[in-house]
Coordinates of N, CA and C and ligand atoms in Angstrom, one line a residue:
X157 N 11.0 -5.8 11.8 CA 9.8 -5.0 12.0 C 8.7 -5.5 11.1
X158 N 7.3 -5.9 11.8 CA 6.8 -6.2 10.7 C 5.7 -4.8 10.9
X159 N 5.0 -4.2 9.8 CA 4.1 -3.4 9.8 C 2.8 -3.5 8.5
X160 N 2.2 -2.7 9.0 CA 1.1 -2.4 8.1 C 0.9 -1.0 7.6
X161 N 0.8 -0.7 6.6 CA 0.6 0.6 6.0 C -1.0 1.1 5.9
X162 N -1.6 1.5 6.4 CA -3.2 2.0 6.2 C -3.2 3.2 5.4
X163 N -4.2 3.7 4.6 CA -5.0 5.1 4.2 C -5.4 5.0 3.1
X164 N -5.6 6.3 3.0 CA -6.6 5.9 1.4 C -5.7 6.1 0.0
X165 N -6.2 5.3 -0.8 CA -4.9 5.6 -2.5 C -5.0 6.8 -2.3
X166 N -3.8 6.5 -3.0 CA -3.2 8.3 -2.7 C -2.3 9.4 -1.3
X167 N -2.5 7.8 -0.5 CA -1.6 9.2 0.8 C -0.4 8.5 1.0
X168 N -0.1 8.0 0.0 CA 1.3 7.7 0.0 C 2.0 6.9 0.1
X169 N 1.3 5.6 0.7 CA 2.0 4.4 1.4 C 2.9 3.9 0.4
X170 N 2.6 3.1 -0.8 CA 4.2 2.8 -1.7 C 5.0 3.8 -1.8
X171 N 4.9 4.8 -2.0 CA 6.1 6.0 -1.8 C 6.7 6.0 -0.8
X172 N 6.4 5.9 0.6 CA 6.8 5.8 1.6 C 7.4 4.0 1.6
X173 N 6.6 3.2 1.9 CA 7.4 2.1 1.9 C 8.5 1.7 1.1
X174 N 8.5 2.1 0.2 CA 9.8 2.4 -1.3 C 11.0 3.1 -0.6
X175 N 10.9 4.0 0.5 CA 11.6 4.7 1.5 C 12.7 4.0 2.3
X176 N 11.4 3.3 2.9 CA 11.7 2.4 4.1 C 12.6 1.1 3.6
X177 N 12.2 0.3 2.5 CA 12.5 -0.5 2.4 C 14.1 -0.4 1.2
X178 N 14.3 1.0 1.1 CA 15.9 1.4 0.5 C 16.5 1.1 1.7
X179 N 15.9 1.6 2.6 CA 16.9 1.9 4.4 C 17.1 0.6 5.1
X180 N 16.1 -0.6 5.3 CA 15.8 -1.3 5.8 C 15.0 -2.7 5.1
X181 N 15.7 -3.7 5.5 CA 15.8 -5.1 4.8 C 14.3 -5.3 4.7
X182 N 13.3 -4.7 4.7 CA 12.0 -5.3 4.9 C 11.4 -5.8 3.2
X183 N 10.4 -7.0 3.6 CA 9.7 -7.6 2.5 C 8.8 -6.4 2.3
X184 N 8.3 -5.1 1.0 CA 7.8 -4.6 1.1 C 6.4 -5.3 -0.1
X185 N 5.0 -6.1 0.4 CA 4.1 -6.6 0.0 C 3.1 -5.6 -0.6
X186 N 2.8 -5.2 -1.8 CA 1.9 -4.4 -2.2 C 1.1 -5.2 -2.8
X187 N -0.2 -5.3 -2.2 CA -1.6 -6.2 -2.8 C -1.4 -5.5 -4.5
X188 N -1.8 -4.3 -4.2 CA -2.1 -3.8 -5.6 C -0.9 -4.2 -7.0
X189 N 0.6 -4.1 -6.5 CA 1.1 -3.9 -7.1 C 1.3 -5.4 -7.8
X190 N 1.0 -6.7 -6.9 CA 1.2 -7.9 -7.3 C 0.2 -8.3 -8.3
X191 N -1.2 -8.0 -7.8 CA -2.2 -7.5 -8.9 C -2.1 -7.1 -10.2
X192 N -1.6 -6.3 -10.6 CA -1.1 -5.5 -11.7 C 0.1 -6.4 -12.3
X193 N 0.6 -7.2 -11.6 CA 2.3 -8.2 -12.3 C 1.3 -9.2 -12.8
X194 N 0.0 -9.9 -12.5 CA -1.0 -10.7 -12.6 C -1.7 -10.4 -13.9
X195 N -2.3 -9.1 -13.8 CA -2.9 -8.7 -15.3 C -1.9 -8.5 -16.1
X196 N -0.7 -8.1 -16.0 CA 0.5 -8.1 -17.1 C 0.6 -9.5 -17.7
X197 N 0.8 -10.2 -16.8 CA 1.5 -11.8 -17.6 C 0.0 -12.2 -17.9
X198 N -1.4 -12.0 -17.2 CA -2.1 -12.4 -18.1 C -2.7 -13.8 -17.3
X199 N -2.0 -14.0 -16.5 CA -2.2 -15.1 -15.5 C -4.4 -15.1 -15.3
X200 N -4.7 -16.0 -15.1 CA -6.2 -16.5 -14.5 C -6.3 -15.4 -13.4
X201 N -5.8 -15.1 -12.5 CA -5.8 -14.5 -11.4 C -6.1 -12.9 -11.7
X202 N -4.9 -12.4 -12.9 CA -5.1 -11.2 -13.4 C -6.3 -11.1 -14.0
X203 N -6.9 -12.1 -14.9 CA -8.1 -11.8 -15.6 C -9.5 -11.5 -14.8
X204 N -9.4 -12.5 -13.7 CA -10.3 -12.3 -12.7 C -10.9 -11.1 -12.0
X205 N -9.0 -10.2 -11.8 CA -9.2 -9.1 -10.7 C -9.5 -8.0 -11.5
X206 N -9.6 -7.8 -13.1 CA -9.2 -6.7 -14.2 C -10.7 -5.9 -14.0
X207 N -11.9 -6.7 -13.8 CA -13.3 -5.4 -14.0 C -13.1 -4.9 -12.4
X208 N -13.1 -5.5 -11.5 CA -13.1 -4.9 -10.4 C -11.9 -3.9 -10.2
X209 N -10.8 -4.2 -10.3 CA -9.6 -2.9 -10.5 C -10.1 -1.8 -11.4
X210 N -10.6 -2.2 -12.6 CA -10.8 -1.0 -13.2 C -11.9 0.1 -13.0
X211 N -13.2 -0.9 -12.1 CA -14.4 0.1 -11.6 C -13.8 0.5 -10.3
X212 N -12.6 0.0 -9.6 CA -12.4 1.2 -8.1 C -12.9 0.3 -7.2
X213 N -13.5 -1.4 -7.2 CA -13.8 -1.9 -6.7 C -13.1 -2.9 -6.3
X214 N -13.3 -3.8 -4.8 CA -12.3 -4.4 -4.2 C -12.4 -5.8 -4.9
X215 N -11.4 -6.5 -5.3 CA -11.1 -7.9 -5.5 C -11.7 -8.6 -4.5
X216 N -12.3 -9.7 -5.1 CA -12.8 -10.4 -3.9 C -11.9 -11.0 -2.6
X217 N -12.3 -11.4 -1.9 CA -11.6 -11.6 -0.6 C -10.7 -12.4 -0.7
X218 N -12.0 -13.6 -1.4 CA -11.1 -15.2 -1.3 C -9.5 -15.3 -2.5
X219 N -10.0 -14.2 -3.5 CA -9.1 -14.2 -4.0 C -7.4 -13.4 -3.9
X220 N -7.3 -12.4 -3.4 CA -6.7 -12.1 -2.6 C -5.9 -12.7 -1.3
X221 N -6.8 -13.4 -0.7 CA -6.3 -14.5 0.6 C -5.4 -15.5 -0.1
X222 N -5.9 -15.8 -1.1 CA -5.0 -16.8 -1.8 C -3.5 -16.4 -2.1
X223 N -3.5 -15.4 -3.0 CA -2.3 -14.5 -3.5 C -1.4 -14.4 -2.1
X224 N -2.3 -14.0 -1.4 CA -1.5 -13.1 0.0 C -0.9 -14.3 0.5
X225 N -1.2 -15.3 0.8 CA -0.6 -16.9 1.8 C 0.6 -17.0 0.3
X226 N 0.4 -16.9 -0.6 CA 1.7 -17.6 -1.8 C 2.8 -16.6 -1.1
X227 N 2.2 -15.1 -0.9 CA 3.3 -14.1 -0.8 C 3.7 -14.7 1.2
X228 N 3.2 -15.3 1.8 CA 3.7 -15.2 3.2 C 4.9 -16.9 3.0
X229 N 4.7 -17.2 2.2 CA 5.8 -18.6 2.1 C 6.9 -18.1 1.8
X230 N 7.4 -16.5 0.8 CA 8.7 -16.4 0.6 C 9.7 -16.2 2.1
X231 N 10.6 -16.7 1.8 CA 11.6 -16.9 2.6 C 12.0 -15.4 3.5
X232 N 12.0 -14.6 2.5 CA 12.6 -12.7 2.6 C 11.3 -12.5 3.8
X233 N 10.0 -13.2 3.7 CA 9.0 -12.3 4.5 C 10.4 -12.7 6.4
X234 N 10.9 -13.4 6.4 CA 11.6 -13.7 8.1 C 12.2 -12.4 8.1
X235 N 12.3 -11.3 7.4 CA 13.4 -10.0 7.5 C 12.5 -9.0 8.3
X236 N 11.2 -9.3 8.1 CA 10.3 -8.5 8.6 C 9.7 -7.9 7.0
X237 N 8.4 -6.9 7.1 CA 8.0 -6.6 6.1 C 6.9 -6.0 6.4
X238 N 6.6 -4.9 5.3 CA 5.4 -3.9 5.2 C 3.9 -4.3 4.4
X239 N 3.2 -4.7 4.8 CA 1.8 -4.8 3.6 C 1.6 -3.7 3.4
X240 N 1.4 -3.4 2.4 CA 0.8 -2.0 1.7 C -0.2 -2.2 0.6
X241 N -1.6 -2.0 1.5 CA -3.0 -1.9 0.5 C -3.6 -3.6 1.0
X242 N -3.1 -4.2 1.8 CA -3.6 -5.1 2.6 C -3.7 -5.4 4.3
X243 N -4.1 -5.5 5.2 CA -5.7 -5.9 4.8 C -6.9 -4.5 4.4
X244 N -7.4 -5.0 3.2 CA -8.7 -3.8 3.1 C -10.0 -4.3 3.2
X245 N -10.3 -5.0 3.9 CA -11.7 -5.9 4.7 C -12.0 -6.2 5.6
X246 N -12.4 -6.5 7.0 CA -12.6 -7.1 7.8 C -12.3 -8.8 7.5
X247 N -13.1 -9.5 6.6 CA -12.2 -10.8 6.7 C -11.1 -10.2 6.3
X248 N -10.1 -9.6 5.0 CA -8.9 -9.8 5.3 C -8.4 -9.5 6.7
X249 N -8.6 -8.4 7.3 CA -8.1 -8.7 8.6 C -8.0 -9.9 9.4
X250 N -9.2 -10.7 9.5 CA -9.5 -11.7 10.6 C -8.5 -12.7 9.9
X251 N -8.0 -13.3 8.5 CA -7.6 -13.9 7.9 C -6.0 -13.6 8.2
X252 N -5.4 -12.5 7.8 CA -4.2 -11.8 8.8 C -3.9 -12.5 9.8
X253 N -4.7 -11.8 10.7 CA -4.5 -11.9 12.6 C -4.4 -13.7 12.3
X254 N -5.1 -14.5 11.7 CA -5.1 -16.2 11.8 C -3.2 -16.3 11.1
X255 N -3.1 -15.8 10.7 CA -2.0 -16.4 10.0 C -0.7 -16.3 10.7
X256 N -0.8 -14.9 11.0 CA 0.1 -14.6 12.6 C -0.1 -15.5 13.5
X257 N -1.2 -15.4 14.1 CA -1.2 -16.5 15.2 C -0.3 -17.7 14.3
X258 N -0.6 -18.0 13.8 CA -0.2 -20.0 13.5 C 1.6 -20.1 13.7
X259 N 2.0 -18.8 12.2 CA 3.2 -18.7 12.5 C 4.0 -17.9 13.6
X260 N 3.0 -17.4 14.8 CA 3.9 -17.4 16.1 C 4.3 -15.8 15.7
X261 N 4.2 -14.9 14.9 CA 4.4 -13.6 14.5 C 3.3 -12.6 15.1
X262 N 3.7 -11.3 15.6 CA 3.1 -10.5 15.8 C 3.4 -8.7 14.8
X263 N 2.2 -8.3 14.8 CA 2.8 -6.8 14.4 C 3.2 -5.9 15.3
X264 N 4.2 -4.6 14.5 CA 4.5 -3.8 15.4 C 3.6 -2.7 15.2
X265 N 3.4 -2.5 14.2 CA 2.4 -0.8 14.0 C 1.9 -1.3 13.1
X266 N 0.7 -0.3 12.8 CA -0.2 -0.4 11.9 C -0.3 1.3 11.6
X267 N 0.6 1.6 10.8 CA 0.3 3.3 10.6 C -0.6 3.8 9.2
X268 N -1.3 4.6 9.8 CA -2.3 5.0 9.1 C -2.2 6.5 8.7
X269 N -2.1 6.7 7.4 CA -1.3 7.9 6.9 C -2.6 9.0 6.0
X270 N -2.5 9.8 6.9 CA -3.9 10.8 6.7 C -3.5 12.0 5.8
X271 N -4.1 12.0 4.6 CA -4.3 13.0 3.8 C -6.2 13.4 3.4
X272 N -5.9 14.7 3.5 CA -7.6 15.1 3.3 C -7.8 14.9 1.5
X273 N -9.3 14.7 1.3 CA -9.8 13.9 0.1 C -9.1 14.6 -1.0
X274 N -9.4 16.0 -0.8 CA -9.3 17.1 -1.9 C -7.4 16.9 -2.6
X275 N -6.8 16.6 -1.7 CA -5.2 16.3 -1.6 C -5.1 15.2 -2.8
X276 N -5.8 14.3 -2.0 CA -5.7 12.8 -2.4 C -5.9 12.8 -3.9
X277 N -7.2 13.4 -4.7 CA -7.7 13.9 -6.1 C -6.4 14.1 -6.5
X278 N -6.1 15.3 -5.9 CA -4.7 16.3 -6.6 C -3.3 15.2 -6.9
X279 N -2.9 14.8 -6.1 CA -2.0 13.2 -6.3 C -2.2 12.3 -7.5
X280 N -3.7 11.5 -6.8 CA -4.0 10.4 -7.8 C -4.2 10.9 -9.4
X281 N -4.9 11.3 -9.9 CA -4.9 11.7 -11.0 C -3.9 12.4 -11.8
X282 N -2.5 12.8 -11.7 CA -1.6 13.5 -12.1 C -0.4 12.1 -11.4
X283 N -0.6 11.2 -11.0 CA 0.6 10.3 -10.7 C 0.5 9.5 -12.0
X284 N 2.2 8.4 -11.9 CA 2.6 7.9 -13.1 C 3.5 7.0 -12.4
X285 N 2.9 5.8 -13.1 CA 3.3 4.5 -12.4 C 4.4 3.9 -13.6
X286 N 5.4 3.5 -12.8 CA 6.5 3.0 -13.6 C 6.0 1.4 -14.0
X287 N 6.2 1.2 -15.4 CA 5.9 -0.1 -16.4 C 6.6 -1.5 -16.0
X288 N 7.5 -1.0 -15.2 CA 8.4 -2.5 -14.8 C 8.3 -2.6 -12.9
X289 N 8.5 -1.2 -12.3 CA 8.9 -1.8 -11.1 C 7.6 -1.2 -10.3
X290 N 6.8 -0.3 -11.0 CA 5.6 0.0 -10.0 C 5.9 1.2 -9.0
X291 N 6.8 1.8 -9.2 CA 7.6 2.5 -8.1 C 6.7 4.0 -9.0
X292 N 6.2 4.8 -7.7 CA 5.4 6.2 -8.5 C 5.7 7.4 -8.5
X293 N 5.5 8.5 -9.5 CA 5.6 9.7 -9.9 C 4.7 10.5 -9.7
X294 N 4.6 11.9 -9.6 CA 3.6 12.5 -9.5 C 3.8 14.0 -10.2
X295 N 2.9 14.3 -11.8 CA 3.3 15.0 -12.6 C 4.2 16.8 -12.0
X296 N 3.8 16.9 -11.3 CA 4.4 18.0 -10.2 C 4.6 18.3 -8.8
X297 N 4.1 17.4 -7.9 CA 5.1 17.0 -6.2 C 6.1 16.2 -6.6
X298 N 6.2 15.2 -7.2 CA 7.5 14.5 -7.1 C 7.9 13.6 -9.1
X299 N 8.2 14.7 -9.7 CA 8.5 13.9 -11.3 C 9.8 13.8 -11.1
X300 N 9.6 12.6 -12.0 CA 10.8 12.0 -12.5 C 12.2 13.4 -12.6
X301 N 13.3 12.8 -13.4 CA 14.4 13.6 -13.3 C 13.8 13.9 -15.0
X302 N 13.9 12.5 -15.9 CA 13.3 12.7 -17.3 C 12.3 12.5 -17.1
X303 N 11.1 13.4 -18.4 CA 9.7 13.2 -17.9 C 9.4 11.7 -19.0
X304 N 8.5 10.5 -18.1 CA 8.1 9.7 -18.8 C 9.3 8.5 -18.3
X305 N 9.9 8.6 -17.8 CA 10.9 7.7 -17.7 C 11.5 7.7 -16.3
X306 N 11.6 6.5 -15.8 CA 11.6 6.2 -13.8 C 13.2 6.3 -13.8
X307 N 12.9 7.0 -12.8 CA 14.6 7.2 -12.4 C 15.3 5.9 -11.9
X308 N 14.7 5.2 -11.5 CA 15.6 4.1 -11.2 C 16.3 3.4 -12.1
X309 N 15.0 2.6 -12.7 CA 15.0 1.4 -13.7 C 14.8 1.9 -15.3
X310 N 14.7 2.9 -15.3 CA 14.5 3.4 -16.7 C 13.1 2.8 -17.5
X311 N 12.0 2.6 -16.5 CA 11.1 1.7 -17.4 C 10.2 3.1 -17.8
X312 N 9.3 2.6 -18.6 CA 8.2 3.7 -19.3 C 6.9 4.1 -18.3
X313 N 6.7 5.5 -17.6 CA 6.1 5.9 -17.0 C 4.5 5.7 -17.8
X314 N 3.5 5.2 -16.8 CA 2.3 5.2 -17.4 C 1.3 5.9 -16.5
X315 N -0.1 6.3 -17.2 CA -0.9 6.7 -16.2 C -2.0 5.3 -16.4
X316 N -2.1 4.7 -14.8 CA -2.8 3.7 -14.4 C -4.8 4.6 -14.7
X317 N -5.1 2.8 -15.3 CA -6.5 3.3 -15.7 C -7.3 3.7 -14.4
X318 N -7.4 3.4 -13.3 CA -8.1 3.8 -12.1 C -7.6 5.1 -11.9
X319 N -6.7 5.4 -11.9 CA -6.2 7.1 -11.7 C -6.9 8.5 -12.2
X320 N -8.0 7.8 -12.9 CA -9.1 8.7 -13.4 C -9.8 9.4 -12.6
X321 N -10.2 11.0 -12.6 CA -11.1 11.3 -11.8 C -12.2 10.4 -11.4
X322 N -13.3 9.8 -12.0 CA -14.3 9.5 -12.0 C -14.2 8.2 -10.9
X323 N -13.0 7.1 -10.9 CA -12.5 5.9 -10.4 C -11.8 6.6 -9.5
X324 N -11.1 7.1 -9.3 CA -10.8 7.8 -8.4 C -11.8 8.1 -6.9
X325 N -12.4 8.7 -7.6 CA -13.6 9.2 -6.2 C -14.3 8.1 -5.6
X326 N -14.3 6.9 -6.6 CA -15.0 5.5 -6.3 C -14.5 4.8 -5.3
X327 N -13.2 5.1 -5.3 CA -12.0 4.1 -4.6 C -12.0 4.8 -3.6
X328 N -12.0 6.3 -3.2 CA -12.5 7.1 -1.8 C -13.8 6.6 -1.1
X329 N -14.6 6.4 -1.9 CA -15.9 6.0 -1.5 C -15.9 4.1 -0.5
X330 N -15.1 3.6 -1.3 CA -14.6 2.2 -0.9 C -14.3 2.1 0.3
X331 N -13.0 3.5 -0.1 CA -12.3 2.8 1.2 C -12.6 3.1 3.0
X332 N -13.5 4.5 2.3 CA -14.0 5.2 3.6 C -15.0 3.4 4.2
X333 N -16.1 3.3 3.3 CA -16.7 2.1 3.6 C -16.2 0.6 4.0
X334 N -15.2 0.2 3.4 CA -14.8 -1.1 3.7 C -13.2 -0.8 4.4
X335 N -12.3 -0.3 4.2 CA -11.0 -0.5 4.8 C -11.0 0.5 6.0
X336 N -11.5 2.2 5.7 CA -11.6 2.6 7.4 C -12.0 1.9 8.4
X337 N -13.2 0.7 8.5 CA -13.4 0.7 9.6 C -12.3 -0.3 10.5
X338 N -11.3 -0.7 9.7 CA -10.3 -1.6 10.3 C -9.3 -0.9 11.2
X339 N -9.3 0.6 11.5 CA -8.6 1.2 12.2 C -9.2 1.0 13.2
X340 N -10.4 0.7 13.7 CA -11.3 0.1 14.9 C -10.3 -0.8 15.2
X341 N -10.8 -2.1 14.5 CA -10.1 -3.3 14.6 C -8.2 -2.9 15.2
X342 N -7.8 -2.6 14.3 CA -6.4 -2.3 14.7 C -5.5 -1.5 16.0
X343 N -7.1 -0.3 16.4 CA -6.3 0.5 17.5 C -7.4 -0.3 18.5
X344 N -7.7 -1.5 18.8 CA -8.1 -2.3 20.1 C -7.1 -3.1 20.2
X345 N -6.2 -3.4 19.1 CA -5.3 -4.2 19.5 C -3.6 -3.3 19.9
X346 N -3.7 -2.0 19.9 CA -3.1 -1.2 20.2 C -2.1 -0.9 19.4
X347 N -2.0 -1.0 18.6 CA -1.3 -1.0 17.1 C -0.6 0.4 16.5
X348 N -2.3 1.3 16.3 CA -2.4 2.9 15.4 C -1.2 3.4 15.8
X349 N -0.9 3.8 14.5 CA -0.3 5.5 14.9 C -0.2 5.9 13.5
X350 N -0.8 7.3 13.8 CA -1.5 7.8 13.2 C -0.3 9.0 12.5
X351 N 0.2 9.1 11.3 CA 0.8 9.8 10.6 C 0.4 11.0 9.8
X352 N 0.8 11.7 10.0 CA 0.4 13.2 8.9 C 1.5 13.3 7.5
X353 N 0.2 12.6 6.5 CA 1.1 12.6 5.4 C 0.8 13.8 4.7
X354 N 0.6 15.2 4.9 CA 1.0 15.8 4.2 C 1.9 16.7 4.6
X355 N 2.7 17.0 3.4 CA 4.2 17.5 3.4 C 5.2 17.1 2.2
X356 N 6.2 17.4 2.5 CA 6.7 16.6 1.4 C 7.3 15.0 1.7
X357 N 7.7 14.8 0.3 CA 8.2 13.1 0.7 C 8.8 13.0 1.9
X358 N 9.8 13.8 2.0 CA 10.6 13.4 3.0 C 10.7 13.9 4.8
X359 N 9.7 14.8 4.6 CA 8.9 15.1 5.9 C 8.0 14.2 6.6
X360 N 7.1 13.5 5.8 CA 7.1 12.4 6.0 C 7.6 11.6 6.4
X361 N 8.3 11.1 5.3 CA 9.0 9.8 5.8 C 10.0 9.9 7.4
X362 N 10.2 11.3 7.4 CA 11.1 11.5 8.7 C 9.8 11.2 10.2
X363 N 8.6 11.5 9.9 CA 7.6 11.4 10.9 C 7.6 9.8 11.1
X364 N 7.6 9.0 9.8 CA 7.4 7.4 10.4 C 8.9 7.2 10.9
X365 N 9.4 7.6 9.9 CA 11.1 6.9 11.2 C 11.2 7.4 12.6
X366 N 10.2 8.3 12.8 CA 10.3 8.6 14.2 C 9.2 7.6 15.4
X367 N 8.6 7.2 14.4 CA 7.7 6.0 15.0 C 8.2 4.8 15.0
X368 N 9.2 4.4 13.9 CA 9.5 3.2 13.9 C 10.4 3.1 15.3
X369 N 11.7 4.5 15.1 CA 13.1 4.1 16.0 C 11.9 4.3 17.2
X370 N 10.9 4.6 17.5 CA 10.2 4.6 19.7 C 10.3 3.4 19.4
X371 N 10.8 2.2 18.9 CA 10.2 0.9 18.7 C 11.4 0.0 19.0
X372 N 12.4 0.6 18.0 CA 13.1 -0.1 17.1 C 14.1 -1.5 18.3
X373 N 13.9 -1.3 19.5 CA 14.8 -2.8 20.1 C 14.3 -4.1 20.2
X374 N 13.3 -3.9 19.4 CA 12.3 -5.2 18.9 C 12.8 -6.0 17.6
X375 N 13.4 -5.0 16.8 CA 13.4 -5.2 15.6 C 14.4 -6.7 14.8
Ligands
ADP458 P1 -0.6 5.1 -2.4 O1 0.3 4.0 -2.5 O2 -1.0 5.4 -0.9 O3 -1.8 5.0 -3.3 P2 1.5 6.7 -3.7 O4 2.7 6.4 -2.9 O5 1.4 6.0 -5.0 O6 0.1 6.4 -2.8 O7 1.3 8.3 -3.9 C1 0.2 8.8 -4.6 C2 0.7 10.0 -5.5 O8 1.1 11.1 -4.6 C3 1.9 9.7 -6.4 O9 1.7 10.5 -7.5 C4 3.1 10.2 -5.5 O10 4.2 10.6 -6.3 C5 2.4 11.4 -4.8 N1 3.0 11.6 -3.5 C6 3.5 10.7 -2.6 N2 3.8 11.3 -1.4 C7 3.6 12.6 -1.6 C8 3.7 13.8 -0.7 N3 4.2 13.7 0.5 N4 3.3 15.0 -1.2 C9 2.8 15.1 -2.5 N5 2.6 14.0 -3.3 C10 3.0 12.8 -2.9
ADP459 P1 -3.6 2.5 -4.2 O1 -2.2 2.3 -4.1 O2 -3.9 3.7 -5.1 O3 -4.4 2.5 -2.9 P2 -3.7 -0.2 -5.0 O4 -2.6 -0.4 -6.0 O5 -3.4 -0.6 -3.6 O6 -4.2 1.3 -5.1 O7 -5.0 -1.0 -5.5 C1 -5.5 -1.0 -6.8 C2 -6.7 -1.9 -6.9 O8 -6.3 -3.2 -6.7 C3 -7.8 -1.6 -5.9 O9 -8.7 -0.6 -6.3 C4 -8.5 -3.0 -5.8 O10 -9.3 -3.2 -7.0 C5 -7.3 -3.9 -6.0 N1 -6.8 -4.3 -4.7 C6 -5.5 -4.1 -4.2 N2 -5.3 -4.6 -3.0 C7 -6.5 -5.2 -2.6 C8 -7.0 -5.9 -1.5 N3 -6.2 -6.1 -0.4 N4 -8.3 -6.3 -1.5 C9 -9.1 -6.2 -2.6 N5 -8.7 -5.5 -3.7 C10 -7.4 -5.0 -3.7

């Protein structure tokens, strides 16, 4: 299955795809979270993307495009796989759709996971991103078992500097402007479906697996 995850930070998509991809072999691609392994080691790339991440603002295109083709060469992407927090542009899109065509791949869904703004505040600002695998917390819908420390990997819970109210609202403002209008783009190619991400984690997650399996003899 290959898919796309759409909506705005904060309605959940790594949470959800972190789901999907325990259940199911998929390459789970997070723009953001590769980003962030970039400014860790310090790499040219990370230094580049660091003022724009931290004002709420989008990485440039060309640079991203780059990153994203290094990530479509791994081998694991033939299992199928989720982008999550890509494409957020129109060129990213049109850049996408080119790459599919070449390599003869199509998507199956593009789900687009709707939480209202006021929600979205209440999440982003009280979540806590784990220091090694990126996988997230949320200081009261969903904490850890120990506070400060990821139940998986045991790495050190952090609060990410965009998680700020102020950056926060910025990145709402973004995305209404540059990544909403791709649901245009997406539901002419008949793609959408449209998810109600509020609820709990796993209410959720039971509404996409009910999207995936109408699908699943493709897979
Ligand atoms: P995104 O990847 O879309 O930005 P995340 O998956 O990181 O979103 O989730 C954002 C925040 O909301 C995190 O703190 C996460 O723990 C919390 N969260 C995720 N799903 C839910 C849910 N269904 N209900 C309440 N909080 C949630
Ligand atoms: P969230 O999960 O809360 O939506 P992300 O982790 O996806 O946030 O993204 C964090 C930041 O990384 C964005 O605000 C932006 O600066 C940058 N970023 C991530 N993916 C992209 C992308 N596809 N295009 C441009 N910038 C991106």
């Amino acid at each position: 299955m290959r898919l796309i995850f759409m909506g705005p930070p904060g309605a959940g998509k790594g949470t959800q795809a972190g789901r999907i991809t325990a259940e199911y072999n998929y390459l789970h691609l997070s723009t953001g979270d590769i980003l962030r392994a970039h400014r860790k080691k310090g790499t040219e790339l990370g230094q580049q993307a660091q003022s724009y991440m931290a004002a709420g603002e989008l990485v440039p295109d060309d640079l991203i495009l780059k990153m994203v083709a290094a990530e479509f060469e791994r081998p694991e992407i033939e299992n199928g796989f989720i982008l999550d927090g890509f494409p957020r542009t129109v060129a990213q899109a049109d850049a996408l759709d080119e790459v599919l065509k070449e390599t003869g791949k199509t998507l199956d869904f593009v789900l687009v996971m709707d939480v209202p703004d006021e929600e979205l505040v209440a999440r982003l600002t009280a979540r806590r991103t784990c220091r090694t695998c990126g996988r997230s917390y949320h200081l009261t819908f969903n904490p850890p078992k120990t506070p400060g420390v990821c139940d998986v990997d045991g790495g050190e819970l952090y609060q990410r500097d965009d998680d700020k109210e102020t950056t926060v609202r910025n990145r709402l403002a973004v995305y209404m402007r540059q990544t909403q209008p791709l649901i245009e783009h997406y539901t002419k190619q008949g793609l959408v479906r449209h998810i109600d991400g509020v609820g709990s984690v796993d209410e959720v997650f039971s509404r996409i697996r009910k999207v995936l399996e109408s699908h699943s003899h493709t897979d």
